[in-house]
């Protein structure tokens, strides 16, 4: 159990920009995480264990598919959804990743591209946490450039036959269903999405071992050898690479808020620690200019990041958001959160490297968050493309 | 059973507090939360309703911000809410708060009214008891357990030093609930959405003004405990120092 209790971070009355409901969603999630995840997360992280026991309680609160409407989902607004992911990630990026994948990368594409029958089959069960999902886009040789993917789907009578490898797939070995992106041979190699039940013959998932990041979340490699699925498992609304990118936009938006949570955890820990820790003339280290400068940097960047995420969320609610807006929020907030983690680590001195405090865990987690869902640099290229009109990939 | 739960919004437990300009209360710019025993009172009401059916109504008095408490209660499962909304409600003493509540619910018929044992800010522990008196109902305090029976209810009260007392009471009655009586539930995200459509009745200060009288209890000054430390050195031969010391202890500090 962490030695320091989170006190909340709000420098410029940010809360006054939120509705009652938005604050209530945030506070409810915060309380749930404080009661249920914070006490066990360091143990999970040490053991490399996903806290599966929290799936059901999280489902009961409505965390899965929270921004979808119907099928038992809560139909929350984007800022509410963002504040929820903020609190999840203040607990742990791995647990937030699990929720993001379940919601934005599996339920969202079924909701957006699926048939009514597919929705009825999967969405209520996934909302309840009875069925878990994973999202297979990345391959061993194609990460930032998914368009090069080698996974193929071939039509054979009333079935599709899938072959290929997917890599770095969150929740791969615990999923009941995988959303697999593959090129369809009969359709000029157009990328389309398929629902693949993970117990089908020829489907194999193995965990990635030796991870130093997101240790409380499952990461897997998938292999498909002549996996036959009924043609009804094609997500009919998908067509081209823009379909998976639409899913990633949902998840990236959540990440831009999630990173704020990790940053808040690091900042608040460092602030409280610096007020208690005394060095030189029996003075708290918070009385030193060098420490104050670090704390000030952190609270300034967190505050700016909150406003950025909020504006992107409001645009999203109005249907006006552009993908480059989401890229900026994801890129900026994950970067600043990682910087906050490093500064906070510094302020805690030797204690900063131990898991009595959450900082080193957040720092290691954020290294993944910086890379997945479009790397920091790839988002620079997306924003760069939008302001110059020139493609620099 | 139809149960009314009185809920108060109080400053968050570990929020840093600043005094207001007149030094009579704290500044408004702090974070607020539900008074802890009130949260348990709500939970108990919801559990009683789940067992015996009926309705759970929540009531609060306070400025617009206090509505958050009611929204949270509705999200957790309360059926409707009553908000006595005015900045002036913050400064009422327990007698006037109870009078305002009694006036606001005069047309309602409740079987039970729950309040928290006391509030985390003023700590009066009086509102529930006075409300019972105003209504002419029996009351019991520091309740740890409630069971419905043929004649009314049987409740368990917490006494000092680990003792408990069981009391049979008729209905209607007022109970003040102790923290820890049950395990609190979380509001669900769906519950938060559904709360929007539940009725919330607003009561203005003017609607209950005729029931109120000037406060009998008033905070004159609120202050942060002052740290005072003074060091004085006594010089001279030991016998003289001893004499001076005794004199100081007896006449200045008055501790001998
Ligand atoms: C813990 C974890 C969980 C993940 N979960 C999932 C999941 O559930 N589903 C899924 O499909 N994927 C998942 N991923 C994969 C993730 O999306 C990829 O790792 C990411 O897209 C980067 O791909 P890559 O690792 O192949 O790196 P590469 O694409 O090889 O990139 C390596 C470096 O090259 C840079 N780079 C690449 N192209 C350019 C360019 N044109 N110009 C300049 N720099 C460039 C990148 O910015 C990066 O710094 C996960 C990854 C991790 C670490
Ligand atoms: C893995 C590991 C192995 C170690 N091995 C040894 C060992 O073998 N033997 C040994 O004796 N020690 C060892 N140490 C201890 C190490 O030397 C101390 O951690 C280091 O001196 C910092 O002290 P601290 O952790 O108490 O941090 P603190 O001194 O509390 O410092 C905390 C923060 O306050 C800042 N700070 C402190 N004073 C000021 C000031 N006046 N102005 C501005 N900023 C200030 C620091 O820069 C830091 O950011 C080890 C530490 C680690 C992590």
Tab-separated table of C-alpha atoms in Angstrom, chain B residues 50-230:
chain	number	residue	atom	x	y	z
B	50	UNK	CA	-34.415	-3.228	-0.855
B	51	UNK	CA	-35.727	-5.456	1.960
B	52	UNK	CA	-39.128	-3.933	2.637
B	53	UNK	CA	-39.938	-1.817	-0.417
B	54	UNK	CA	-40.987	1.812	-0.200
B	55	UNK	CA	-39.248	5.023	-1.104
B	56	UNK	CA	-36.013	6.791	-0.188
B	57	UNK	CA	-36.059	10.591	-0.279
B	58	UNK	CA	-32.979	12.720	0.406
B	59	UNK	CA	-32.963	16.278	1.712
B	60	UNK	CA	-30.236	18.876	2.166
B	61	UNK	CA	-30.019	22.571	2.923
B	62	UNK	CA	-27.260	24.741	1.519
B	63	UNK	CA	-26.144	26.758	-1.517
B	64	UNK	CA	-26.247	25.519	-5.126
B	65	UNK	CA	-23.057	23.487	-4.613
B	66	UNK	CA	-24.833	21.306	-2.051
B	67	UNK	CA	-26.897	19.809	-4.845
B	68	UNK	CA	-23.915	17.546	-5.602
B	69	UNK	CA	-24.744	15.580	-2.449
B	70	UNK	CA	-28.286	14.967	-3.662
B	71	UNK	CA	-27.125	13.988	-7.140
B	72	UNK	CA	-24.779	11.445	-5.683
B	73	UNK	CA	-27.580	10.040	-3.520
B	74	UNK	CA	-29.922	9.824	-6.524
B	75	UNK	CA	-27.165	8.108	-8.509
B	76	UNK	CA	-26.792	5.541	-5.746
B	77	UNK	CA	-30.515	4.772	-5.803
B	78	UNK	CA	-32.533	7.372	-3.863
B	79	UNK	CA	-35.883	8.027	-5.548
B	80	UNK	CA	-36.156	11.793	-5.242
B	81	UNK	CA	-34.562	14.793	-3.580
B	82	UNK	CA	-35.465	18.003	-1.774
B	83	UNK	CA	-33.023	20.922	-1.856
B	84	UNK	CA	-33.462	23.863	0.520
B	85	UNK	CA	-31.363	26.173	-1.583
B	86	UNK	CA	-29.902	29.400	-0.244
B	87	UNK	CA	-26.481	30.570	0.899
B	88	UNK	CA	-28.090	31.542	4.212
B	89	UNK	CA	-28.738	27.907	5.136
B	90	UNK	CA	-25.025	27.414	5.740
B	91	UNK	CA	-25.088	29.600	8.833
B	92	UNK	CA	-28.158	28.117	10.541
B	93	UNK	CA	-27.780	26.471	13.920
B	94	UNK	CA	-29.128	22.970	14.505
B	95	UNK	CA	-32.491	24.199	15.805
B	96	UNK	CA	-33.169	26.322	12.741
B	97	UNK	CA	-31.943	23.653	10.330
B	98	UNK	CA	-34.351	21.190	11.948
B	99	UNK	CA	-37.148	23.771	11.756
B	100	UNK	CA	-36.442	24.383	8.076
B	101	UNK	CA	-36.544	20.629	7.366
B	102	UNK	CA	-39.749	20.176	9.362
B	103	UNK	CA	-41.375	23.005	7.389
B	104	UNK	CA	-40.161	21.629	4.055
B	105	UNK	CA	-41.623	18.154	4.684
B	106	UNK	CA	-44.874	19.172	6.366
B	107	UNK	CA	-46.961	17.669	3.537
B	108	UNK	CA	-45.012	14.390	3.425
B	109	UNK	CA	-45.602	11.205	5.397
B	110	UNK	CA	-42.435	9.361	6.305
B	111	UNK	CA	-42.109	6.204	8.411
B	112	UNK	CA	-38.503	6.906	9.267
B	113	UNK	CA	-36.124	9.831	9.141
B	114	UNK	CA	-32.392	9.124	9.193
B	115	UNK	CA	-29.683	11.633	9.883
B	116	UNK	CA	-26.002	11.043	10.363
B	117	UNK	CA	-24.835	10.838	13.946
B	118	UNK	CA	-23.216	14.255	13.625
B	119	UNK	CA	-21.682	16.459	10.962
B	120	UNK	CA	-17.967	16.467	10.295
B	121	UNK	CA	-17.854	20.283	10.286
B	122	UNK	CA	-19.908	21.710	13.187
B	123	UNK	CA	-20.197	18.430	15.069
B	124	UNK	CA	-23.440	19.438	16.826
B	125	UNK	CA	-25.053	15.957	16.770
B	126	UNK	CA	-28.329	17.818	17.398
B	127	UNK	CA	-30.194	18.231	14.112
B	128	UNK	CA	-31.812	14.784	14.127
B	129	UNK	CA	-32.735	14.889	17.784
B	130	UNK	CA	-34.307	18.345	17.543
B	131	UNK	CA	-36.148	17.366	14.368
B	132	UNK	CA	-37.728	14.450	16.268
B	133	UNK	CA	-38.808	16.820	19.006
B	134	UNK	CA	-40.330	19.275	16.521
B	135	UNK	CA	-42.270	16.459	14.845
B	136	UNK	CA	-43.278	14.929	18.180
B	137	UNK	CA	-41.679	11.586	17.180
B	138	UNK	CA	-39.485	9.256	19.246
B	139	UNK	CA	-35.810	9.121	18.381
B	140	UNK	CA	-32.727	7.029	19.062
B	141	UNK	CA	-29.096	7.961	18.478
B	142	UNK	CA	-25.853	6.254	17.407
B	143	UNK	CA	-27.661	3.464	15.579
B	144	UNK	CA	-25.684	0.388	14.538
B	145	UNK	CA	-28.495	-1.873	13.291
B	146	UNK	CA	-32.168	-1.616	12.343
B	147	UNK	CA	-34.684	-4.445	12.124
B	148	UNK	CA	-38.337	-4.085	11.245
B	149	UNK	CA	-40.792	-6.040	13.438
B	150	UNK	CA	-44.564	-6.261	13.941
B	151	UNK	CA	-44.828	-3.247	16.233
B	152	UNK	CA	-42.243	-1.023	14.637
B	153	UNK	CA	-38.476	-1.422	14.690
B	154	UNK	CA	-35.786	-2.830	16.912
B	155	UNK	CA	-32.527	-0.865	16.856
B	156	UNK	CA	-29.058	-1.380	18.258
B	157	UNK	CA	-27.394	1.653	19.849
B	158	UNK	CA	-23.690	2.022	20.478
B	159	UNK	CA	-22.877	2.997	24.049
B	160	UNK	CA	-19.528	3.749	25.657
B	161	UNK	CA	-16.794	1.196	26.308
B	162	UNK	CA	-17.995	-1.476	23.893
B	163	UNK	CA	-21.520	-1.738	25.308
B	164	UNK	CA	-24.616	-1.877	23.116
B	165	UNK	CA	-28.270	-1.265	23.844
B	166	UNK	CA	-31.283	-2.724	22.006
B	167	UNK	CA	-34.427	-0.599	21.864
B	168	UNK	CA	-37.880	-1.377	20.467
B	169	UNK	CA	-39.504	1.668	18.949
B	170	UNK	CA	-42.817	2.475	17.267
B	171	UNK	CA	-42.943	4.209	13.885
B	172	UNK	CA	-42.627	6.922	12.768
B	173	UNK	CA	-39.262	7.663	14.354
B	174	UNK	CA	-36.021	9.542	13.848
B	175	UNK	CA	-32.698	7.675	13.984
B	176	UNK	CA	-29.193	9.124	13.929
B	177	UNK	CA	-26.890	6.674	12.181
B	178	UNK	CA	-23.344	5.777	13.155
B	179	UNK	CA	-20.575	5.455	10.531
B	180	UNK	CA	-19.627	1.886	9.731
B	181	UNK	CA	-23.139	0.429	10.184
B	182	UNK	CA	-22.885	-1.108	6.690
B	183	UNK	CA	-20.649	-1.178	3.638
B	184	UNK	CA	-21.130	1.777	1.293
B	185	UNK	CA	-21.962	1.148	-2.337
B	186	UNK	CA	-20.545	3.132	-5.257
B	187	UNK	CA	-22.692	5.184	-7.572
B	188	UNK	CA	-22.693	3.392	-10.938
B	189	UNK	CA	-22.096	5.290	-14.169
B	190	UNK	CA	-25.583	4.298	-15.351
B	191	UNK	CA	-26.967	5.459	-12.013
B	192	UNK	CA	-25.322	8.844	-12.523
B	193	UNK	CA	-27.013	9.156	-15.928
B	194	UNK	CA	-30.400	8.052	-14.605
B	195	UNK	CA	-30.243	10.474	-11.682
B	196	UNK	CA	-30.823	13.312	-14.146
B	197	UNK	CA	-34.417	12.181	-14.657
B	198	UNK	CA	-35.321	11.834	-10.983
B	199	UNK	CA	-37.386	14.580	-9.321
B	200	UNK	CA	-35.580	17.283	-7.367
B	201	UNK	CA	-37.814	19.683	-5.451
B	202	UNK	CA	-36.348	23.108	-4.675
B	203	UNK	CA	-37.405	24.923	-1.528
B	204	UNK	CA	-36.476	28.605	-1.234
B	205	UNK	CA	-35.533	30.337	1.998
B	206	UNK	CA	-38.755	32.361	1.743
B	207	UNK	CA	-40.816	29.139	1.762
B	208	UNK	CA	-39.598	28.186	5.232
B	209	UNK	CA	-38.669	31.616	6.616
B	210	UNK	CA	-41.750	31.840	8.860
B	211	UNK	CA	-40.603	28.732	10.758
B	212	UNK	CA	-37.187	30.205	11.551
B	213	UNK	CA	-36.037	32.400	14.438
B	214	UNK	CA	-32.715	34.147	15.020
B	215	UNK	CA	-29.948	31.616	15.695
B	216	UNK	CA	-29.576	30.747	19.378
B	217	UNK	CA	-26.071	29.556	18.781
B	218	UNK	CA	-23.465	31.693	17.048
B	219	UNK	CA	-19.768	31.253	16.270
B	220	UNK	CA	-18.026	34.397	17.463
B	221	UNK	CA	-14.486	33.598	16.554
B	222	UNK	CA	-12.737	30.743	14.821
B	223	UNK	CA	-8.971	30.564	14.889
B	224	UNK	CA	-6.056	28.297	14.210
B	225	UNK	CA	-4.535	27.209	17.517
B	226	UNK	CA	-1.722	29.630	18.156
B	227	UNK	CA	1.680	28.202	18.809
B	228	UNK	CA	3.357	30.277	21.511
B	229	UNK	CA	6.815	29.574	22.803
B	230	UNK	CA	8.899	31.931	24.894
